[in-house]
Coordinates of C-alpha atoms and ligand atoms in Angstrom, one line a residue:
M1 CA 88.9 100.8 117.8
A2 CA 90.4 100.7 114.3
S3 CA 88.9 97.3 113.6
I4 CA 85.5 98.4 114.8
L5 CA 85.6 101.4 112.6
L6 CA 86.7 99.2 109.7
A7 CA 83.9 96.8 110.3
V8 CA 81.4 99.6 110.2
L9 CA 82.9 100.9 107.0
Y10 CA 82.6 97.5 105.3
A11 CA 79.1 97.0 106.5
T12 CA 78.0 100.3 104.8
G13 CA 80.1 99.8 101.7
T14 CA 78.8 99.0 98.3
T15 CA 79.2 95.2 98.6
A16 CA 76.2 93.2 97.7
L17 CA 73.8 92.1 100.3
E18 CA 74.9 88.5 100.5
N19 CA 72.1 87.0 102.6
G20 CA 71.9 83.8 100.6
V21 CA 69.2 84.7 98.1
G22 CA 69.3 86.0 94.5
K23 CA 72.9 85.2 93.7
L24 CA 72.1 84.8 90.0
P25 CA 69.7 86.7 87.7
A26 CA 66.0 85.8 88.3
L27 CA 64.4 83.9 85.4
G28 CA 60.7 83.6 85.1
F29 CA 57.4 85.2 84.2
N30 CA 56.0 88.6 85.2
T31 CA 52.3 89.4 84.7
W32 CA 52.6 93.1 84.0
N33 CA 53.6 93.7 80.3
M34 CA 51.1 91.1 79.1
Y35 CA 48.1 91.6 81.4
Q36 CA 48.5 94.8 83.4
C37 CA 45.4 94.5 85.7
D38 CA 43.4 92.3 83.5
Y39 CA 43.8 88.7 84.8
T40 CA 42.5 86.0 87.1
A41 CA 44.3 83.2 88.9
E42 CA 43.0 80.8 86.3
I43 CA 44.4 82.8 83.4
L44 CA 47.8 83.1 85.1
L45 CA 47.9 79.4 85.9
E46 CA 47.3 78.6 82.3
Q47 CA 50.5 80.6 81.5
A48 CA 52.3 78.7 84.2
H49 CA 51.1 75.4 82.7
A50 CA 52.2 76.6 79.2
M51 CA 55.6 77.4 80.6
V52 CA 56.0 73.8 81.9
D53 CA 54.7 72.4 78.6
H54 CA 57.2 74.3 76.6
G55 CA 60.0 73.3 78.8
L56 CA 60.7 76.8 80.1
V57 CA 60.5 75.9 83.7
K58 CA 63.0 73.1 83.0
A59 CA 65.2 75.7 81.2
G60 CA 65.4 77.7 84.4
Y61 CA 62.4 80.0 84.3
D62 CA 61.4 79.1 87.8
T63 CA 59.9 82.4 89.2
F64 CA 56.3 83.6 88.7
M65 CA 55.9 87.3 89.5
L66 CA 52.4 88.5 90.3
D67 CA 52.7 92.2 89.5
D68 CA 50.2 95.0 90.4
C69 CA 46.4 94.7 90.9
Y70 CA 45.9 91.5 92.8
S71 CA 44.2 93.0 95.9
L72 CA 41.1 94.9 97.0
R73 CA 41.3 98.7 96.9
E74 CA 41.2 98.9 100.7
R75 CA 42.8 97.0 103.6
D76 CA 40.7 95.1 106.1
K77 CA 39.8 96.3 109.6
K78 CA 43.1 94.9 110.9
G79 CA 45.0 96.8 108.2
R80 CA 45.8 93.7 106.2
I81 CA 46.0 93.6 102.4
V82 CA 43.1 91.4 101.1
E83 CA 43.4 89.4 97.8
D84 CA 40.7 90.2 95.2
P85 CA 38.2 87.4 95.5
E86 CA 37.1 87.8 91.9
K87 CA 40.6 87.3 90.6
F88 CA 41.6 84.7 93.2
P89 CA 38.3 82.9 94.1
K90 CA 40.2 80.0 95.7
G91 CA 42.5 82.4 97.7
M92 CA 46.1 83.4 97.2
K93 CA 47.5 80.4 99.1
H94 CA 45.9 78.1 96.6
F95 CA 47.4 80.2 93.8
T96 CA 51.0 80.0 95.1
K97 CA 50.5 76.3 95.9
S98 CA 49.5 75.6 92.3
L99 CA 52.5 77.4 91.1
S100 CA 54.8 75.5 93.5
K101 CA 53.4 72.2 92.2
L102 CA 54.5 73.3 88.7
G103 CA 58.0 74.0 90.0
L104 CA 57.6 77.8 90.2
R105 CA 58.4 79.9 93.2
A106 CA 56.0 82.9 93.7
G107 CA 56.9 86.5 93.7
I108 CA 54.6 89.5 94.5
Y109 CA 54.6 93.3 94.1
S110 CA 54.1 96.2 96.4
N111 CA 55.2 99.9 96.8
A112 CA 57.3 102.1 99.0
G113 CA 54.4 104.5 99.1
Y114 CA 50.7 104.8 100.1
R115 CA 49.4 103.0 97.0
T116 CA 50.7 100.8 94.2
C117 CA 50.9 102.4 90.8
G118 CA 47.5 100.9 90.0
G119 CA 46.0 102.5 93.1
F120 CA 45.9 99.4 95.4
P121 CA 47.3 99.5 99.0
G122 CA 51.0 100.2 99.1
S123 CA 53.3 99.1 101.9
Y124 CA 54.7 102.4 103.3
G125 CA 54.1 102.2 107.1
H126 CA 52.9 98.6 106.8
E127 CA 56.2 97.0 105.8
A128 CA 56.3 94.2 108.4
Q129 CA 52.6 93.5 108.3
D130 CA 52.5 93.2 104.6
L131 CA 55.6 91.0 104.5
E132 CA 53.8 88.7 106.9
T133 CA 50.8 88.6 104.6
F134 CA 53.0 87.9 101.6
A135 CA 54.8 85.1 103.5
H136 CA 51.5 83.7 104.8
W137 CA 50.2 83.6 101.2
G138 CA 53.4 81.7 100.1
F139 CA 55.5 84.3 98.4
T140 CA 59.2 84.5 98.8
Y141 CA 60.2 87.3 96.3
L142 CA 59.0 91.0 96.3
K143 CA 59.2 93.6 93.6
Y144 CA 59.0 97.0 95.3
D145 CA 57.7 100.0 93.3
N146 CA 57.7 103.7 93.9
C147 CA 54.3 105.3 93.4
Y148 CA 52.2 107.5 95.8
I149 CA 55.1 108.8 97.9
P150 CA 54.2 110.4 101.2
F151 CA 55.1 114.1 101.8
D152 CA 58.6 114.9 102.8
N153 CA 57.5 115.9 106.4
V154 CA 56.0 112.4 106.7
T155 CA 58.9 110.3 105.4
Q156 CA 61.8 112.6 106.3
E157 CA 63.6 110.2 104.0
N158 CA 64.9 109.9 100.5
V159 CA 64.2 107.0 98.1
Y160 CA 66.9 105.0 99.9
G161 CA 65.2 105.4 103.3
R162 CA 61.8 104.4 102.0
Y163 CA 63.3 101.2 100.4
A164 CA 65.5 100.6 103.5
R165 CA 62.3 100.3 105.6
M166 CA 61.2 97.2 103.6
S167 CA 64.7 95.8 103.4
D168 CA 65.0 96.1 107.2
A169 CA 61.6 94.5 107.6
I170 CA 62.8 91.6 105.5
A171 CA 66.0 91.1 107.5
A172 CA 64.1 91.4 110.8
R173 CA 61.5 88.8 109.7
A174 CA 64.2 86.4 108.5
K175 CA 66.0 86.7 111.9
K176 CA 62.8 86.3 114.0
T177 CA 61.4 83.4 112.1
R178 CA 64.8 81.9 111.2
S179 CA 63.6 81.6 107.6
T180 CA 65.2 82.5 104.3
P181 CA 64.9 86.3 103.6
F182 CA 62.6 87.5 100.9
Q183 CA 64.4 88.4 97.6
L184 CA 63.9 92.1 97.0
A185 CA 63.7 93.6 93.5
L186 CA 63.9 97.4 93.8
C187 CA 61.9 99.4 91.2
E188 CA 62.4 103.1 91.7
W189 CA 63.0 103.5 87.9
G190 CA 66.7 104.6 88.2
W191 CA 65.7 107.9 89.9
Q192 CA 68.5 108.0 92.4
Q193 CA 71.4 105.9 91.0
P194 CA 70.2 102.7 92.7
W195 CA 73.1 100.9 91.0
I196 CA 75.3 102.6 93.7
W197 CA 73.3 101.6 96.8
G198 CA 70.6 99.1 95.7
G199 CA 72.9 96.1 96.5
R200 CA 72.8 97.0 100.2
L201 CA 69.0 96.6 100.3
G202 CA 68.1 94.0 97.7
Q203 CA 69.2 91.8 94.8
S204 CA 68.3 93.9 91.8
W205 CA 67.3 97.4 90.9
R206 CA 65.5 98.8 87.9
I207 CA 67.6 101.2 86.0
G208 CA 64.9 103.2 84.2
G209 CA 61.2 103.6 83.5
D210 CA 58.9 101.1 81.8
I211 CA 60.0 99.1 78.8
R212 CA 57.9 99.2 75.6
P213 CA 57.7 96.6 72.8
W214 CA 59.5 98.5 70.1
W215 CA 63.1 99.0 69.2
S216 CA 63.6 102.7 70.3
A217 CA 62.6 101.7 73.9
L218 CA 65.1 98.8 73.9
S219 CA 68.0 100.7 72.4
S220 CA 67.4 103.4 75.0
I221 CA 67.6 100.9 77.8
I222 CA 70.8 99.4 76.3
N223 CA 72.2 102.9 76.1
Q224 CA 71.6 103.6 79.8
A225 CA 72.9 100.2 80.8
S226 CA 76.1 100.7 78.8
F227 CA 77.3 103.3 81.4
I228 CA 76.6 101.2 84.5
A229 CA 77.1 97.7 83.1
S230 CA 79.9 97.0 85.6
E231 CA 77.7 97.6 88.6
T232 CA 76.1 94.1 88.1
R233 CA 77.5 91.3 90.2
F234 CA 76.5 88.2 92.2
H235 CA 73.5 89.1 94.5
G236 CA 73.1 92.6 93.0
R237 CA 72.2 93.5 89.5
N238 CA 70.9 96.1 87.1
D239 CA 67.4 95.2 86.1
L240 CA 66.7 96.3 82.5
D241 CA 63.0 95.5 83.0
I242 CA 60.6 92.8 81.9
L243 CA 61.2 91.1 78.5
E244 CA 59.1 92.1 75.5
V245 CA 60.1 89.0 73.5
G246 CA 56.9 87.5 72.0
N247 CA 54.8 90.7 72.2
T248 CA 55.1 91.5 68.5
D249 CA 51.5 92.4 67.3
Q250 CA 50.3 92.1 70.9
G251 CA 49.1 94.7 73.3
T252 CA 47.9 98.3 72.9
P253 CA 49.5 99.8 71.0
P254 CA 50.8 96.5 69.6
G255 CA 54.5 95.6 69.8
N256 CA 56.5 95.6 66.6
L257 CA 59.8 93.9 67.3
T258 CA 61.3 92.0 64.4
Y259 CA 62.9 88.6 64.9
D260 CA 66.4 90.2 64.9
Q261 CA 65.4 92.9 67.3
A262 CA 63.9 90.3 69.7
K263 CA 67.1 88.4 69.5
S264 CA 69.2 91.5 70.2
H265 CA 66.9 92.3 73.1
F266 CA 67.2 88.9 74.7
T267 CA 71.0 88.7 74.1
A268 CA 71.7 92.0 75.7
W269 CA 69.4 91.4 78.7
A270 CA 70.9 87.9 79.3
L271 CA 74.6 88.8 78.8
L272 CA 74.3 92.0 80.9
K273 CA 72.8 89.6 83.5
S274 CA 69.6 91.4 84.0
P275 CA 66.7 89.4 85.5
L276 CA 64.9 87.7 82.6
L277 CA 61.1 87.8 83.1
I278 CA 58.9 86.7 80.3
S279 CA 55.6 88.6 79.8
S280 CA 54.0 87.4 76.6
D281 CA 51.5 84.7 75.9
M282 CA 53.2 81.4 76.4
K283 CA 50.0 79.5 75.2
T284 CA 50.4 80.9 71.7
A285 CA 54.2 81.4 71.7
T286 CA 55.7 81.0 68.2
P287 CA 58.6 78.8 67.5
E288 CA 60.8 81.9 67.1
T289 CA 59.8 83.2 70.5
L290 CA 60.6 79.9 72.2
E291 CA 63.8 79.6 70.2
I292 CA 64.9 82.9 71.7
L293 CA 63.7 82.4 75.2
E294 CA 65.2 78.9 75.4
N295 CA 68.6 79.6 73.9
S296 CA 70.5 77.4 76.4
D297 CA 73.9 78.6 75.3
I298 CA 73.0 82.2 76.3
L299 CA 71.0 81.2 79.4
K300 CA 74.1 79.2 80.6
I301 CA 76.1 82.5 80.6
S302 CA 73.3 84.4 82.4
Q303 CA 73.3 81.7 85.1
D304 CA 77.1 81.2 85.3
P305 CA 77.7 80.1 88.9
H306 CA 81.3 81.3 88.9
V307 CA 81.3 84.7 87.1
G308 CA 79.0 87.3 88.5
E309 CA 79.6 90.3 86.3
G310 CA 78.1 90.8 82.9
I311 CA 79.4 92.1 79.6
A312 CA 80.4 95.8 79.3
P313 CA 81.2 97.9 76.2
F314 CA 84.8 98.1 75.0
R315 CA 84.0 100.3 72.1
W316 CA 80.9 102.4 71.3
G317 CA 81.4 101.8 67.5
R318 CA 79.2 104.2 65.6
N319 CA 79.7 107.0 68.1
P320 CA 82.9 108.0 69.9
D321 CA 83.3 106.1 73.2
Y322 CA 81.0 107.1 76.1
T323 CA 78.5 109.0 73.8
W324 CA 75.0 109.1 75.3
D325 CA 72.8 108.1 72.4
P326 CA 69.5 106.3 73.1
D327 CA 69.1 105.4 69.4
H328 CA 72.6 104.2 68.8
P329 CA 74.0 102.7 72.0
A330 CA 77.4 101.0 72.4
E331 CA 77.9 98.3 69.8
Y332 CA 81.0 96.3 70.9
W333 CA 80.8 94.4 74.3
T334 CA 82.8 91.8 76.1
G335 CA 83.1 89.9 79.3
N336 CA 84.4 86.8 80.9
S337 CA 82.5 83.6 81.7
S338 CA 83.3 80.1 82.9
Y339 CA 82.8 78.9 79.3
G340 CA 85.1 81.3 77.5
V341 CA 85.4 85.0 76.6
V342 CA 82.0 86.5 75.6
F343 CA 81.5 89.0 72.8
M344 CA 78.3 90.8 71.8
V345 CA 78.2 92.9 68.7
L346 CA 75.1 95.0 68.1
N347 CA 74.2 96.7 64.8
T348 CA 72.3 99.8 65.9
E349 CA 71.8 101.0 62.3
D350 CA 68.6 100.5 60.3
A351 CA 70.7 98.9 57.5
P352 CA 72.9 95.7 57.2
R353 CA 76.5 96.4 58.2
Q354 CA 79.9 94.9 58.2
M355 CA 81.3 95.1 61.8
T356 CA 84.9 94.3 62.8
F357 CA 86.8 94.2 66.1
N358 CA 90.3 93.3 67.2
L359 CA 90.3 90.4 69.7
T360 CA 92.6 92.2 72.0
E361 CA 90.2 95.1 72.3
S362 CA 88.6 92.7 74.9
W363 CA 90.4 92.8 78.3
A364 CA 89.7 89.1 78.6
I365 CA 91.6 88.0 75.5
R366 CA 95.3 86.9 75.5
A367 CA 97.4 88.6 72.9
G368 CA 99.3 86.3 70.4
R369 CA 96.8 83.4 70.7
L370 CA 94.4 81.7 68.4
Y371 CA 90.8 81.4 69.4
D372 CA 88.0 78.9 68.5
V373 CA 84.8 80.8 67.8
Y374 CA 81.5 79.4 69.0
D375 CA 78.4 81.2 67.8
L376 CA 75.8 81.4 70.7
W377 CA 72.9 81.7 68.2
A378 CA 74.1 79.2 65.5
H379 CA 75.0 76.8 68.4
K380 CA 78.1 75.7 66.7
K381 CA 81.8 76.4 66.2
T382 CA 82.1 78.8 63.2
G383 CA 85.8 78.9 62.9
T384 CA 89.2 79.8 64.4
A385 CA 90.2 83.4 64.7
Y386 CA 93.3 85.5 65.4
R387 CA 93.7 89.2 65.6
N388 CA 90.2 90.2 64.5
I389 CA 86.7 89.1 63.6
S390 CA 84.5 90.5 60.9
L391 CA 80.8 90.0 60.8
E392 CA 77.9 90.9 58.6
L393 CA 74.9 91.9 60.7
P394 CA 71.3 92.6 59.7
P395 CA 69.6 95.9 60.9
H396 CA 69.4 95.9 64.7
G397 CA 70.9 92.4 64.6
V398 CA 73.3 90.9 67.1
A399 CA 76.2 88.5 67.2
A400 CA 77.0 86.6 70.4
L401 CA 80.2 84.7 70.4
L402 CA 82.2 82.6 72.8
L403 CA 85.9 82.4 72.3
N404 CA 88.2 79.7 73.6
D405 CA 92.0 79.6 73.4
A406 CA 93.3 77.3 70.6
G407 CA 97.1 77.8 71.0
P408 CA 99.6 80.3 69.8
E409 CA 98.9 82.3 66.6
P410 CA 101.1 81.7 63.5
E411 CA 104.8 82.7 63.8
G412 CA 106.0 86.0 62.5
L413 CA 102.6 87.8 62.2
E414 CA 102.9 91.5 61.8
P415 CA 102.4 93.9 63.4
Y416 CA 104.3 92.2 66.3
C417 CA 101.9 93.8 68.8
A418 CA 98.1 93.9 68.1
G419 CA 98.1 97.0 70.3
Y420 CA 100.0 99.8 68.4
W421 CA 101.6 101.9 71.1
Q422 CA 104.7 101.0 73.1
C423 CA 105.5 97.8 71.2
S424 CA 109.2 97.2 71.7
F425 CA 112.1 95.0 70.6
P426 CA 114.1 93.4 73.5
N427 CA 116.9 96.0 73.1
G428 CA 114.5 98.9 73.8
T429 CA 114.0 99.9 70.1
Y430 CA 110.4 100.7 69.4
Y431 CA 108.7 98.6 66.8
S432 CA 105.9 101.1 66.6
N433 CA 105.5 104.8 67.9
Ligands
GAL501 C1 55.4 100.5 87.2 C2 56.5 99.5 87.1 C3 56.0 98.4 86.2 C4 54.8 97.8 86.8 C5 53.7 98.8 87.1 C6 52.5 98.3 87.9 O1 55.8 101.6 88.1 O2 57.6 100.1 86.6 O3 57.0 97.4 86.0 O4 55.1 97.1 88.0 O5 54.2 99.9 87.8 O6 51.6 99.3 88.1

């Protein structure tokens, strides 16, 4: 009896849904930020080709997510979703096959409500049927949004229950057809703390509303993520939303990220191990945009096969620890990786700034040791550090460092403990306090 009870408890616990898919953050392209509803298969395939040409697919961006607005406004007589023949004149199967030939797996979008946010058919009440359609079309990944929610007396469910309907349909289909389950990306905009339960249903969950291509939107997302960073793990992760890298001077109103802001954006998303979905014009991508998106040192950490968690703040910096401040989020972050101890330092001010941290502020650092410092943006070793590191950062700039042990620090360094409190001689006399 006890063991049955325990098994039930484990099954409903917060462990990630390890059904074999989505172990690492998804990398790829999403149509939404760049196109919204204004695209055709031809236009999208041009993007896919440009991704191949720029080496992005090779760099790991292997998912192509077709977001909202791909279907007709109404279902057919049998209740099936029908692709828009004007956007997909050769059919949806042809589209996913073309992607597959380029090395891209295909993802699609639907809703846990009557309609998608753009007003197209949503999957509430049609979960199994739509999944069949998506599978038949050649998709293996589903982003699931939260518009047009049925009345309470219809659902008798909360957000969790409406999303569980699709998650259950995915599990049932995989079992019945003995196929790999769909990867499920929950998008309920962080309404009901999906970081607590999202891992039971899918592999990622959006933590907030839609991103915008300017700094205040990015810093606000980083602020929110700072409080729940440790919820990310293998097979289940905070989704900080689609990338805006490359959308400077694009869109309505146009984006205005500086080069440093775009670097900070990408660094935070990658090291917090969010999905990384590009949504800017790859045909006209600038060398700076490609340099950012193809930073192999940073992508390697995002895709670390042995460490699932991302970085988390160890000090808020400008503000006292745990201060909620969308304009000035946490500035000092650390985490472990297979390649060394990771640090991210973010200057949230509008002016250049000197920023300093003690190495042992990071839980992953060993006291009393020297560390080789590798700069993940300069792509080279920049020195050997002990005790602390000081950096000069531009406005909204970032430093991303990888530290590796380089032996004991010099003898006799004072103070004898980098941490001030409780530092003691062998005979029980305090050195500090
Ligand atoms: C929003 C969602 C966006 C995009 C859009 C499509 O709710 O957050 O990422 O999918 O719907 O209509």
